[in-house]
Rosetta silent file (secondary structure, phi, psi, omega in degrees, C-alpha in Angstrom):
SEQUENCE: GTRGASYEALNGMPETLGDLGISYTCNASVNGYMFAGNCYHGEFPDGENLLFRSEPGKYSIFNWSQNFIQLDFTPVALEGFLGKLYVFGKNQMCIVNPETLVIEENIKGIGCLGPKALKTTSSGLFWFDYNNIYHSAPKIEKIGTKILDQKEALGSGQFGWKQISNAEKDTAVMGYDATKQTILTFFTLGTANMVWAYYIPQKRFDLWETDYKILDSVDGDDGTPILLASQGRILKMCAHDTDRRNWEWISKKLTLGTDTNYKKVRVLKGEANARNYTSVQYQTNDTSASSPEDGSDVSNNYGNAWQGNAIKLSSTYSKLRWLRVKLTGTNATNTNRQIYSLGVVFKPKKPK
SCORE:     score description
SCORE:     0.000 S_00000001
   1 L     0.000  178.122 -179.716   15.810   88.060  -21.071 S_00000001
   2 L   -77.784  136.357  178.019   13.121   89.638  -18.929 S_00000001
   3 L  -109.888  126.659  178.931   12.416   87.995  -15.591 S_00000001
   4 L   -93.516 -169.515  179.197    8.900   88.209  -14.159 S_00000001
   5 L   -67.139  149.455 -179.425    7.533   87.641  -10.695 S_00000001
   6 L   -72.885  164.244  177.231    8.268   84.307   -9.087 S_00000001
   7 H   -57.635  -43.750 -177.861    5.708   81.537   -8.655 S_00000001
   8 H   -66.298  -37.777  179.148    5.633   82.151   -4.910 S_00000001
   9 H   -65.865  -35.261 -178.736    5.085   85.889   -5.356 S_00000001
  10 H   -78.443  -35.710 -170.456    2.148   85.238   -7.680 S_00000001
  11 H  -112.933  -11.177 -178.818    0.492   82.402   -5.792 S_00000001
  12 L    75.400   11.155 -177.543    1.668   82.773   -2.215 S_00000001
  13 L  -131.552  137.943  174.714    2.967   79.211   -2.249 S_00000001
  14 L   -64.067  138.465 -178.952    6.530   77.883   -2.744 S_00000001
  15 L   -68.519  -17.983  179.527    6.837   76.078   -6.050 S_00000001
  16 L   -86.231   -5.547 -176.619    8.672   73.252   -4.301 S_00000001
  17 L   -84.023  121.158  179.657    5.723   72.586   -1.958 S_00000001
  18 L  -111.242  175.622  176.759    3.756   69.515   -2.999 S_00000001
  19 L    52.634   67.178 -172.722    0.678   67.685   -1.784 S_00000001
  20 L   -80.752   -7.081  179.315   -1.367   70.838   -1.041 S_00000001
  21 L   -87.281  160.521 -179.970   -4.463   68.943    0.146 S_00000001
  22 L  -130.928  135.291  169.661   -5.280   67.937    3.741 S_00000001
  23 E   -92.059  126.305 -172.983   -7.323   64.999    5.019 S_00000001
  24 L  -138.318  163.249  179.933   -9.342   66.222    7.997 S_00000001
  25 L  -100.952  -37.026 -179.992  -12.066   65.223   10.441 S_00000001
  26 E  -136.044  153.545 -177.641  -13.644   68.618   11.227 S_00000001
  27 E  -154.465  164.474  175.672  -13.607   71.982    9.478 S_00000001
  28 E  -160.856  152.046  176.475  -15.068   75.507    9.461 S_00000001
  29 E  -108.480  133.114 -179.390  -14.815   78.627    7.311 S_00000001
  30 E  -143.349  129.533  173.307  -13.972   81.982    8.920 S_00000001
  31 L    52.532   36.203  178.030  -13.067   85.326    7.316 S_00000001
  32 L    84.699    4.191  177.563  -12.475   83.738    3.912 S_00000001
  33 E  -111.636  151.923  168.014  -10.269   80.906    5.205 S_00000001
  34 E  -103.662  128.498  176.583  -10.980   77.231    5.600 S_00000001
  35 E  -108.950  138.844 -178.768   -9.722   75.689    8.834 S_00000001
  36 E  -128.436  134.342 -177.974   -9.229   71.946    9.169 S_00000001
  37 E  -126.183  162.781 -177.545   -8.672   70.021   12.394 S_00000001
  38 L    51.940   64.688 -166.472   -7.724   66.489   13.461 S_00000001
  39 L  -103.718  165.812  167.426   -5.819   66.107   10.198 S_00000001
  40 E  -132.485  133.061  174.609   -3.638   63.702    8.295 S_00000001
  41 E  -145.586  149.408 -177.056   -0.925   64.755    5.858 S_00000001
  42 L   -57.139  -30.882  179.667    2.061   62.856    4.536 S_00000001
  43 L   -86.439   -9.778 -179.518    4.466   65.301    6.211 S_00000001
  44 E  -132.131   77.141 -177.150    2.529   65.157    9.522 S_00000001
  45 L   -63.761  -23.651  177.458    1.748   61.513   10.295 S_00000001
  46 L  -115.803   65.646 -174.522    0.640   62.495   13.822 S_00000001
  47 L   -98.916   21.108 -177.561   -1.455   65.543   12.951 S_00000001
  48 L   -60.859  -34.215 -176.596   -4.403   64.953   15.303 S_00000001
  49 L   -97.019   12.929 -179.351   -3.547   68.038   17.365 S_00000001
  50 E  -101.385  146.471  177.287   -2.794   70.300   14.403 S_00000001
  51 E  -122.328  118.236 -176.822   -5.081   72.967   12.966 S_00000001
  52 E  -105.193  146.666  176.953   -4.368   74.008    9.351 S_00000001
  53 E  -116.029  135.875  179.550   -5.516   77.175    7.559 S_00000001
  54 E   -78.321  173.958  170.939   -6.110   77.349    3.812 S_00000001
  55 E   -70.769  149.557 -177.672   -5.072   80.147    1.496 S_00000001
  56 L   -60.597  125.478  179.576   -7.565   83.071    1.479 S_00000001
  57 L    74.761    1.344 -179.109  -10.469   82.266   -0.807 S_00000001
  58 E  -125.462   82.528 -169.171   -8.873   78.912   -1.799 S_00000001
  59 E   -67.295  -16.759 -177.322  -10.470   76.398    0.521 S_00000001
  60 E  -102.855    0.821 -177.662   -8.729   73.359   -0.988 S_00000001
  61 E  -115.134  121.997 -177.230   -5.167   74.742   -0.994 S_00000001
  62 E  -122.006  127.303  169.136   -3.131   74.663    2.235 S_00000001
  63 L   -85.003   80.936 -171.178    0.372   76.001    2.796 S_00000001
  64 L   -68.556  -12.981 -179.747    0.918   73.253    5.325 S_00000001
  65 L   -80.579  -17.466 -175.954    4.540   74.288    5.947 S_00000001
  66 L  -126.036  -45.355 -168.507    3.571   77.643    7.493 S_00000001
  67 L   -93.017   77.372  176.752   -0.141   78.100    8.257 S_00000001
  68 E  -150.699  162.122  179.205   -0.878   75.765   11.138 S_00000001
  69 E  -127.372  139.832  173.967   -1.355   75.811   14.920 S_00000001
  70 E   -94.233  120.198  177.709   -0.271   73.224   17.462 S_00000001
  71 L  -100.469  160.814  175.317   -3.052   72.509   19.974 S_00000001
  72 L  -100.992   19.543  173.770   -2.763   70.678   23.284 S_00000001
  73 L  -152.516  165.217  178.878   -5.940   68.678   22.591 S_00000001
  74 L   -89.956  119.190 -179.307   -7.579   66.893   19.664 S_00000001
  75 L   -72.285  141.131  176.566  -10.298   69.043   18.081 S_00000001
  76 L  -117.117  -14.187  178.803  -13.677   67.416   17.451 S_00000001
  77 E  -155.864  143.009  176.086  -15.603   70.492   16.218 S_00000001
  78 E  -127.303  146.434  177.652  -14.789   73.910   14.724 S_00000001
  79 E  -154.036  134.464  173.974  -17.092   76.893   14.306 S_00000001
  80 E   -87.917  131.990 -177.536  -16.655   80.465   13.141 S_00000001
  81 E  -152.814  123.647  179.065  -18.406   83.036   15.332 S_00000001
  82 L    54.180   40.249  176.614  -18.064   86.842   15.480 S_00000001
  83 L    77.253    6.737  177.805  -14.892   86.750   13.385 S_00000001
  84 E  -118.346  160.580  176.188  -13.161   84.229   15.648 S_00000001
  85 E  -104.655  119.175  175.840  -12.586   80.506   15.334 S_00000001
  86 E   -92.828  121.684 -177.908  -13.988   78.403   18.190 S_00000001
  87 E  -113.621  123.040 -174.415  -12.054   75.145   18.494 S_00000001
  88 E  -115.773  134.477  162.386  -13.605   72.402   20.632 S_00000001
  89 L  -104.681 -173.602 -179.150  -12.236   69.232   22.171 S_00000001
  90 L   -68.110  -33.351 -179.661  -14.291   66.815   24.264 S_00000001
  91 L  -139.156   26.562 -179.339  -13.512   68.691   27.531 S_00000001
  92 E  -157.580  152.409  178.160  -11.534   71.744   26.431 S_00000001
  93 E  -147.075  161.908  173.223  -11.887   74.626   23.979 S_00000001
  94 E  -146.408  159.728  179.344   -9.944   77.608   22.679 S_00000001
  95 E  -116.039  124.881 -172.039  -10.679   80.760   20.685 S_00000001
  96 E  -115.524  137.453  170.877   -8.313   81.486   17.782 S_00000001
  97 E   -77.847  116.528 -174.345   -7.706   84.695   15.823 S_00000001
  98 L   -70.797  -19.089 -179.322   -8.058   83.495   12.208 S_00000001
  99 L   -83.398  -44.162 -175.544   -5.804   86.237   10.790 S_00000001
 100 L   -97.587  -10.367 -176.436   -2.810   85.903   13.125 S_00000001
 101 L    59.147   35.613  177.495   -3.281   82.225   14.104 S_00000001
 102 E  -102.582  133.033  174.519   -2.873   83.229   17.745 S_00000001
 103 E   -78.015  109.841 -175.406   -4.776   81.350   20.470 S_00000001
 104 E   -83.998  -27.772 -178.767   -6.480   84.212   22.320 S_00000001
 105 E  -152.647  136.545  178.253   -8.181   82.154   25.008 S_00000001
 106 E  -123.239  120.585 -173.266   -7.869   78.593   26.257 S_00000001
 107 E  -120.939  120.614  177.820  -10.731   77.257   28.390 S_00000001
 108 E  -100.432  148.243  179.193  -10.571   73.921   30.194 S_00000001
 109 L    95.815   -9.077  176.172  -13.610   72.092   31.516 S_00000001
 110 L  -124.449  123.230  179.845  -15.906   73.121   28.636 S_00000001
 111 L  -132.609 -161.068  178.154  -15.960   71.029   25.474 S_00000001
 112 L  -151.334  149.111 -173.481  -18.256   69.909   22.680 S_00000001
 113 L   -92.155   -1.852  177.300  -19.241   66.432   21.524 S_00000001
 114 L   147.187  176.820 -177.909  -18.908   67.030   17.794 S_00000001
 115 H   -60.507  -27.506  179.349  -20.152   69.041   14.788 S_00000001
 116 H   -81.329   -4.392 -175.569  -23.752   67.925   15.387 S_00000001
 117 H  -102.263   18.243  178.395  -23.606   69.241   18.971 S_00000001
 118 E  -145.324  158.533 -178.536  -23.423   72.958   18.136 S_00000001
 119 E  -152.833  131.871  174.318  -25.428   75.605   16.316 S_00000001
 120 E   -98.148  130.649 -178.986  -24.749   79.227   15.346 S_00000001
 121 E  -132.688  176.010  175.853  -27.778   81.535   15.440 S_00000001
 122 L   -68.407  -15.967  179.091  -28.537   85.251   15.364 S_00000001
 123 L   -96.999   -1.532  178.908  -28.721   85.054   19.170 S_00000001
 124 E   133.845 -173.470  179.510  -25.292   83.479   19.618 S_00000001
 125 E  -100.937  130.812 -179.510  -23.452   80.184   19.539 S_00000001
 126 E  -122.096  143.806  176.675  -24.987   77.198   21.330 S_00000001
 127 E  -161.909  171.052  177.402  -23.424   73.799   22.056 S_00000001
 128 E  -140.272  156.072  170.941  -23.356   70.964   24.583 S_00000001
 129 L  -131.834 -164.783 -178.072  -20.904   68.557   26.170 S_00000001
 130 L   -66.595  -22.339 -170.063  -21.257   65.781   28.728 S_00000001
 131 L  -101.783  -26.637 -172.305  -21.713   68.253   31.579 S_00000001
 132 L  -166.794  178.230  172.058  -23.969   71.070   30.362 S_00000001
 133 E  -117.318  138.134 -168.229  -25.501   73.098   27.526 S_00000001
 134 E  -126.012  157.999  176.141  -23.819   76.423   26.714 S_00000001
 135 E  -138.423  133.338  176.822  -24.462   79.788   25.062 S_00000001
 136 E  -125.341  129.901  179.698  -21.859   82.314   23.900 S_00000001
 137 L  -147.737   40.270   -3.008  -22.736   85.851   22.801 S_00000001
 138 L   -91.170   -4.310  177.208  -19.697   86.096   23.202 S_00000001
 139 L   -61.823  134.674 -176.856  -19.764   85.668   27.012 S_00000001
 140 E   -87.886  126.382  178.270  -20.091   81.962   27.770 S_00000001
 141 E  -122.995  145.671  174.016  -23.072   80.941   29.940 S_00000001
 142 E   -92.865   92.755 -175.907  -24.133   77.518   31.228 S_00000001
 143 H   -82.267  -16.826 -176.770  -27.793   77.580   30.255 S_00000001
 144 H   -83.660    1.368 -178.377  -28.385   73.873   30.912 S_00000001
 145 H   -58.865  -32.181 -177.893  -27.947   74.148   34.688 S_00000001
 146 H   -64.849  -24.973 -175.070  -31.748   74.387   35.071 S_00000001
 147 H  -116.045   15.205 -178.583  -32.255   70.901   33.632 S_00000001
 148 L   -63.569  -48.629 -174.434  -29.208   69.067   34.994 S_00000001
 149 L  -123.743  111.373 -178.417  -31.021   67.219   37.774 S_00000001
 150 L  -118.828   27.964 -172.428  -34.726   66.450   37.334 S_00000001
 151 L   -59.152  -34.043 -175.781  -35.016   63.527   39.767 S_00000001
 152 L  -103.903   20.199 -170.866  -37.982   65.001   41.660 S_00000001
 153 L   -93.136   38.559  169.804  -39.750   66.559   38.670 S_00000001
 154 L    50.405   61.864  173.532  -42.872   64.359   38.679 S_00000001
 155 L   102.799  -21.837  178.901  -42.271   61.988   35.784 S_00000001
 156 L  -102.022   10.079 -173.933  -39.618   63.895   33.807 S_00000001
 157 H   -60.751  -33.013 -177.042  -36.837   63.031   36.258 S_00000001
 158 H   -73.810   -7.724 -175.960  -35.112   60.503   34.008 S_00000001
 159 H  -102.804    7.393  172.914  -34.572   63.165   31.343 S_00000001
 160 L   -62.396  150.199 -175.396  -32.322   65.517   33.318 S_00000001
 161 L   -60.976  -31.124  176.789  -28.975   66.115   31.598 S_00000001
 162 L   -71.884  -27.543 -177.198  -27.191   64.359   34.473 S_00000001
 163 L   -81.727  -12.352  178.478  -29.501   61.362   34.155 S_00000001
 164 L   -86.841  131.925 -177.728  -28.634   60.850   30.456 S_00000001
 165 L   -71.634  160.434  178.161  -25.596   58.610   29.943 S_00000001
 166 H   -62.694  -36.192  178.441  -22.524   59.778   28.033 S_00000001
 167 H   -62.863  -37.592  178.038  -23.182   57.173   25.350 S_00000001
 168 H   -72.585  -34.298  176.521  -26.650   58.636   24.811 S_00000001
 169 H   -68.954  -28.991  178.552  -25.250   62.174   24.722 S_00000001
 170 H   -61.972  -26.724 -179.692  -22.773   61.073   22.038 S_00000001
 171 L   -99.046    2.695  179.656  -25.720   60.489   19.690 S_00000001
 172 L   -71.326  155.187 -175.622  -27.567   63.712   20.609 S_00000001
 173 E  -133.921  139.761  176.515  -28.114   66.360   17.929 S_00000001
 174 E  -106.460  136.888  176.791  -28.618   70.124   18.193 S_00000001
 175 E  -133.562  176.085 -178.842  -30.972   72.039   15.885 S_00000001
 176 E  -143.016  128.131  174.140  -32.461   75.527   15.663 S_00000001
 177 E  -104.212  101.994 -176.653  -35.992   76.696   14.866 S_00000001
 178 L   -69.444  -28.365 -179.286  -35.628   80.318   13.755 S_00000001
 179 L   -69.320  -29.293  179.652  -39.398   80.824   13.508 S_00000001
 180 L  -108.578    2.445 -178.448  -39.802   80.002   17.207 S_00000001
 181 L    50.223   50.955 -172.494  -36.360   81.259   18.338 S_00000001
 182 E  -129.815  128.837  172.500  -35.793   77.873   19.959 S_00000001
 183 E   -87.144  132.083 -175.441  -32.663   75.740   20.336 S_00000001
 184 E  -116.201  121.617  176.098  -33.496   72.039   20.058 S_00000001
 185 E  -111.648  103.532 -176.864  -31.381   69.319   21.676 S_00000001
 186 E   -88.007  135.216  176.604  -32.575   65.927   20.398 S_00000001
 187 E  -151.919  161.689  178.390  -31.640   62.769   22.318 S_00000001
 188 E  -122.916  127.665  178.654  -32.830   59.214   22.809 S_00000001
 189 E  -122.635  105.784 -173.914  -33.106   57.607   26.236 S_00000001
 190 L    67.081 -119.454  177.007  -34.043   53.949   25.985 S_00000001
 191 L  -101.744    1.276 -177.296  -37.046   53.937   23.643 S_00000001
 192 E   -91.517  122.576  176.070  -37.994   57.566   24.352 S_00000001
 193 E   -99.959  110.183 -168.507  -37.079   60.106   21.648 S_00000001
 194 E  -122.782  165.790  178.323  -36.999   63.465   23.422 S_00000001
 195 E  -140.190  124.992  165.836  -36.093   67.118   22.838 S_00000001
 196 E   -89.478  112.366 -176.668  -34.953   69.741   25.310 S_00000001
 197 E  -102.649  118.850 -177.456  -36.313   72.920   23.657 S_00000001
 198 E  -104.999  109.302  179.159  -34.716   76.176   24.861 S_00000001
 199 E   -82.584  109.800 -168.296  -36.849   79.254   24.090 S_00000001
 200 L   -62.499  -46.240 -176.559  -34.218   81.981   23.772 S_00000001
 201 L   -59.308  -36.086 -178.480  -36.256   85.151   24.574 S_00000001
 202 L  -102.913    0.021 -179.434  -37.506   83.780   27.914 S_00000001
 203 L    51.974   47.561 -174.645  -34.512   81.497   28.636 S_00000001
 204 E  -120.323  137.834  174.981  -36.932   78.651   29.294 S_00000001
 205 E   -98.792  136.391  169.195  -36.568   74.911   28.716 S_00000001
 206 E  -123.224  149.550  178.527  -39.467   72.711   27.615 S_00000001
 207 E  -104.874  116.244  178.595  -39.342   68.931   27.206 S_00000001
 208 E  -111.148  173.701  174.229  -40.819   67.673   23.927 S_00000001
 209 E  -133.053  155.147  176.240  -40.948   64.273   22.275 S_00000001
 210 L  -124.384  159.024 -178.519  -40.544   63.050   18.698 S_00000001
 211 L   -76.277  -23.479 -174.679  -41.857   59.945   16.966 S_00000001
 212 L  -133.413  160.117  173.846  -38.421   58.915   15.680 S_00000001
 213 L   -70.050  130.758 -178.422  -34.790   59.106   16.692 S_00000001
 214 E   -93.726  126.399 -176.073  -33.246   62.256   15.166 S_00000001
 215 E  -100.216  -27.195  179.623  -29.893   61.673   13.464 S_00000001
 216 E  -165.420  164.916 -178.252  -29.142   65.166   12.117 S_00000001
 217 E  -143.755  136.947  173.307  -30.657   68.618   11.598 S_00000001
 218 E  -129.936  158.282 -178.354  -30.232   71.325    8.952 S_00000001
 219 E   -82.160  127.638  176.388  -31.798   74.775    8.677 S_00000001
 220 L   -78.756  164.456 -178.432  -34.717   75.042    6.242 S_00000001
 221 L   -63.049  -29.607 -179.529  -35.194   78.003    3.906 S_00000001
 222 L   -94.296    9.781  179.111  -38.130   79.266    5.988 S_00000001
 223 L    91.888  -10.239  178.595  -36.246   78.926    9.297 S_00000001
 224 L   -86.245  133.213 -177.765  -37.882   75.633   10.274 S_00000001
 225 E   -69.498  141.110  172.720  -35.400   72.780   10.875 S_00000001
 226 E  -101.520  128.637 -170.629  -35.322   69.820    8.508 S_00000001
 227 E  -113.350  133.131  168.836  -34.614   66.595   10.398 S_00000001
 228 E   -91.871  117.808 -174.545  -32.991   63.371    9.287 S_00000001
 229 E  -114.812  171.014  177.627  -34.690   60.673   11.341 S_00000001
 230 H   -63.618  166.617 -178.494  -34.387   56.947   11.792 S_00000001
 231 H    62.877   24.040  176.068  -35.955   54.541    9.269 S_00000001
 232 H    70.795   23.401 -176.335  -34.749   56.806    6.450 S_00000001
 233 E   -92.959  145.601  171.750  -37.272   59.550    7.166 S_00000001
 234 E  -118.453  122.341 -172.370  -36.861   63.277    6.471 S_00000001
 235 E  -120.670  152.583  171.546  -39.117   65.443    8.638 S_00000001
 236 E  -109.286  123.303 -173.216  -40.002   69.095    8.910 S_00000001
 237 L   -65.785  128.788  174.845  -40.230   70.220   12.540 S_00000001
 238 L    55.830   42.631 -178.704  -43.696   71.393   13.673 S_00000001
 239 L   -75.248  -24.217 -179.528  -45.061   71.365   10.114 S_00000001
 240 L  -101.298   86.894 -175.261  -48.641   70.691   11.310 S_00000001
 241 L   -68.918  -21.171 -178.050  -49.436   73.865   13.248 S_00000001
 242 L   -91.168  -13.441  179.087  -53.086   72.918   13.767 S_00000001
 243 L   -97.144  106.657 -176.812  -52.366   69.450   15.199 S_00000001
 244 L  -110.287  139.708 -178.752  -51.389   69.888   18.841 S_00000001
 245 L   -83.359  167.446  167.430  -50.340   67.109   21.169 S_00000001
 246 L   -63.448  148.373 -175.520  -51.347   66.509   24.745 S_00000001
 247 E  -138.227  161.537  171.195  -49.068   68.520   27.018 S_00000001
 248 E  -145.671  148.678  179.654  -47.964   68.865   30.613 S_00000001
 249 E  -130.823  131.394 -178.809  -46.112   71.598   32.463 S_00000001
 250 E  -122.300  125.413 -177.716  -44.252   71.133   35.757 S_00000001
 251 L   -78.342  169.302  168.467  -43.113   74.112   37.795 S_00000001
 252 L   -75.833  179.717  174.683  -39.953   74.441   39.802 S_00000001
 253 L   -69.750  123.066 -179.289  -40.151   74.275   43.595 S_00000001
 254 E  -100.765  114.919  179.055  -42.201   77.302   44.701 S_00000001
 255 L   -98.821   -3.534  175.529  -41.260   78.580   48.155 S_00000001
 256 L    56.517   37.527  172.762  -43.512   81.660   47.870 S_00000001
 257 L    92.479  -13.033  179.979  -40.799   84.025   49.045 S_00000001
 258 L  -137.167  109.058 -174.833  -39.700   82.180   52.194 S_00000001
 259 L   -69.601  -36.642 -171.010  -37.629   79.030   51.813 S_00000001
 260 L   -99.828  -18.306 -176.962  -37.587   77.914   55.452 S_00000001
 261 L   -87.262  152.178  175.470  -40.978   79.072   56.790 S_00000001
 262 L   -78.519  148.735  173.935  -44.221   77.131   56.563 S_00000001
 263 E  -126.634  151.991  173.922  -47.120   78.375   54.435 S_00000001
 264 E  -105.500  101.580 -178.994  -50.814   77.446   54.479 S_00000001
 265 E   -92.934  125.955 -175.476  -51.784   76.915   50.839 S_00000001
 266 E   -99.247  -52.481 -171.434  -55.528   76.771   50.324 S_00000001
 267 E  -138.681  143.460  169.475  -56.315   76.761   46.591 S_00000001
 268 E  -112.581  128.821 -177.124  -54.516   76.417   43.255 S_00000001
 269 E  -121.736  130.843  174.447  -56.248   78.106   40.297 S_00000001
 270 E  -117.302  118.188  176.433  -55.484   77.638   36.615 S_00000001
 271 E   -75.698  115.612 -173.069  -57.050   80.065   34.115 S_00000001
 272 E  -133.544  173.020  177.755  -57.982   77.784   31.202 S_00000001
 273 L  -112.666    4.347  179.760  -60.188   77.597   28.114 S_00000001
 274 L  -159.113   92.274 -174.113  -61.476   74.016   28.581 S_00000001
 275 H   -59.405  -41.230 -174.514  -62.068   72.821   32.134 S_00000001
 276 H   -73.403  -11.813 -177.051  -62.870   69.224   31.219 S_00000001
 277 H  -118.620   11.302  175.383  -59.656   68.819   29.201 S_00000001
 278 E  -131.838  158.950 -178.312  -57.179   70.510   31.528 S_00000001
 279 E  -149.443  158.650  176.731  -56.085   69.714   35.075 S_00000001
 280 E  -127.258  128.292  175.873  -54.097   71.047   38.026 S_00000001
 281 E  -133.245  172.126 -175.016  -52.135   68.789   40.414 S_00000001
 282 E  -148.165  164.340  173.722  -49.500   69.403   43.044 S_00000001
 283 E  -140.336  143.184  176.685  -46.552   68.041   45.023 S_00000001
 284 E  -128.793  179.901  178.863  -45.205   69.289   48.360 S_00000001
 285 L   -66.208  -11.809 -179.320  -42.271   68.505   50.623 S_00000001
 286 L  -107.536   -7.453 -177.076  -44.502   65.885   52.355 S_00000001
 287 L   -94.804 -179.005 -179.978  -46.024   64.109   49.325 S_00000001
 288 L   -64.568  143.566  178.820  -44.648   61.425   47.002 S_00000001
 289 L   -79.864  -13.544 -173.679  -41.657   62.402   44.885 S_00000001
 290 L  -109.439  -20.918 -177.138  -42.919   60.406   41.890 S_00000001
 291 L  -134.798  140.732 -178.299  -46.678   61.076   41.655 S_00000001
 292 L   -83.199  164.278  175.770  -48.723   64.281   42.114 S_00000001
 293 E   -97.773  146.365 -178.280  -51.751   64.837   44.331 S_00000001
 294 L   -86.356  -35.039 -174.176  -55.157   65.707   42.845 S_00000001
 295 L    71.675 -175.724  179.681  -56.726   67.707   45.672 S_00000001
 296 E  -101.132  130.262 -178.661  -60.468   68.497   45.828 S_00000001
 297 E   -73.094  117.972  178.015  -62.081   70.083   42.766 S_00000001
 298 L  -122.607   26.537 -176.540  -63.619   73.442   43.738 S_00000001
 299 H   -61.300  -35.502 -177.516  -63.870   74.881   40.212 S_00000001
 300 H   -65.936  -17.429  178.075  -67.654   75.338   40.468 S_00000001
 301 H   -64.425  -17.102 -177.442  -67.125   77.812   43.307 S_00000001
 302 H  -105.171   13.874  175.144  -66.059   80.335   40.658 S_00000001
 303 L   100.613  147.580 -178.195  -69.151   79.970   38.463 S_00000001
 304 L   -69.924  -26.418 -178.750  -70.257   77.592   35.724 S_00000001
 305 L   -75.348  -20.645 -179.606  -69.153   79.987   32.973 S_00000001
 306 L   -73.426  127.107 -175.004  -65.579   79.951   34.219 S_00000001
 307 L   -96.564    4.692 -178.483  -63.583   77.398   32.217 S_00000001
 308 L   -82.411 -179.051  178.872  -60.586   77.218   34.525 S_00000001
 309 E  -118.103  138.961  175.459  -59.556   74.635   37.112 S_00000001
 310 E  -138.188  131.320  177.118  -59.357   75.136   40.872 S_00000001
 311 E  -127.126  146.474  175.008  -58.329   72.554   43.464 S_00000001
 312 E  -101.042  129.581 -178.557  -58.211   72.696   47.231 S_00000001
 313 L   -69.278  146.895  174.713  -55.200   71.074   48.838 S_00000001
 314 L   -61.607  142.151  179.969  -55.709   68.233   51.264 S_00000001
 315 L   -60.967  -22.862  178.893  -55.498   69.387   54.878 S_00000001
 316 L   -67.184  -31.785 -172.886  -52.729   66.792   55.341 S_00000001
 317 L  -115.921   -0.483 -173.293  -50.458   68.605   52.892 S_00000001
 318 L   -71.352  -23.920  173.640  -51.681   72.215   52.909 S_00000001
 319 E   -89.468  113.835 -168.650  -49.101   73.251   55.525 S_00000001
 320 E  -147.568  163.708  173.605  -45.889   73.164   53.544 S_00000001
 321 L   -96.586  -38.711  177.286  -42.431   74.597   52.952 S_00000001
 322 L  -143.216  161.449 -174.290  -42.458   74.282   49.166 S_00000001
 323 E  -137.493  138.993  170.561  -44.898   73.473   46.406 S_00000001
 324 E  -124.953  135.764 -174.790  -44.556   72.109   42.865 S_00000001
 325 E  -114.304  139.094  175.749  -47.479   72.350   40.417 S_00000001
 326 E  -118.966  124.660  177.178  -48.278   70.126   37.440 S_00000001
 327 E  -113.257  141.285  178.904  -50.638   71.344   34.696 S_00000001
 328 E  -134.595  154.316  175.066  -51.903   69.104   31.874 S_00000001
 329 E  -141.682  139.917  179.694  -53.974   69.544   28.736 S_00000001
 330 L  -112.395  121.469 -176.835  -55.581   66.973   26.420 S_00000001
 331 L  -109.966  157.606  171.403  -55.952   67.954   22.754 S_00000001
 332 L  -127.809 -173.671 -179.235  -57.796   66.541   19.774 S_00000001
 333 L   -59.747  129.792  176.709  -57.723   67.463   16.087 S_00000001
 334 L    61.784   29.704  173.293  -57.837   71.260   15.588 S_00000001
 335 L  -113.281  157.673  178.667  -58.024   72.028   19.324 S_00000001
 336 L  -143.150   74.669 -176.160  -55.772   74.272   21.377 S_00000001
 337 L   -84.934  125.096 -170.277  -56.559   73.658   25.029 S_00000001
 338 L  -133.099  155.432  163.102  -54.505   75.879   27.273 S_00000001
 339 E  -114.689  115.958 -170.429  -53.967   77.010   30.836 S_00000001
 340 E   -79.821  -36.297 -175.760  -52.996   80.666   30.549 S_00000001
 341 E  -155.402  163.007 -176.962  -51.890   81.419   34.086 S_00000001
 342 E  -126.874  134.524  176.901  -51.585   79.898   37.546 S_00000001
 343 E  -122.611  144.278  178.810  -52.617   81.379   40.889 S_00000001
 344 E  -122.442  118.062  177.192  -51.756   80.226   44.425 S_00000001
 345 E   -95.880  114.566 -175.693  -54.007   81.256   47.310 S_00000001
 346 E  -146.595  167.066  177.249  -51.979   80.975   50.521 S_00000001
 347 E  -131.852  123.624  179.072  -51.396   82.464   53.950 S_00000001
 348 E   -65.508  142.437  174.990  -47.909   82.834   55.444 S_00000001
 349 L   -91.181  150.144 -179.859  -47.370   81.164   58.811 S_00000001
 350 L   -67.584  130.073 -179.826  -45.697   83.054   61.597 S_00000001
 351 L   -60.645  146.589  176.598  -41.964   82.195   61.741 S_00000001
 352 L  -121.466    0.000    0.000  -40.822   80.130   64.711 S_00000001
């Protein structure tokens, strides 16, 4: 009689191959394939370091006898990005070609803490590990270096990435607000529920707080993240645009162009829209590391109509090597009290 094509020719799978499913811990889809990592299969009892690829367009069918990669670490998170598969361990990662199953790059010292610790956006791939926060586009950058050590940052010192324990980082969650182009890293330190918010266009970190511990984040249809919070709550991030919280902003150390020379700083000016609800304070190399100085209020010197704040530094601290400024604003319902810009009036001292 007539003989047709074999089962394997039609389906791409040997007819003798059984148990086509895989039990896995992490997965990702890339180029029409499903990849599964940290797996268990009856034929691979020790499959923690194996990465399996499904048949094209058939995410639940795996030719486990051929389509797999042996890794030298246990994967904890997978993500498809720019046509490549990013495979993460706790302190190591590699980039895999999904078509050829070839490991194109193996990077040690950079890992990821799990599927909740990474986010793919139109601006690139973001993730964090115990040591830093990273961005790939596709060049990998350590964007969290700015917030690693905040010990002297006037009240926010305990929230530096180095000051957060590994156990607390294990429960951290990454989200993305597409409307604000901001990467959100939610974490809990003691009883404080905080967020390191990275504004992508300006590469700037802000420290926010939330009312509840955030357990997970998904992208909403309008680009605003939907948050799973403690106590069974589901929240929409920044849903009340007219209700603004009290805020504070702390600068980096300002050396005014000369790190080693002394400067005579006379006045700090903040252009604001509500003098009575905003303030300017400062810290220098000679003041307390934990609390700012108020200075003398000289705002009236610039006219009663001017709504900004101006302070004169104490003569004890006005001769300085570096300066850090703290700005604060107090809001109420339907208010938006701001300090738009900061000015420093100073005179360089002659080098010695």
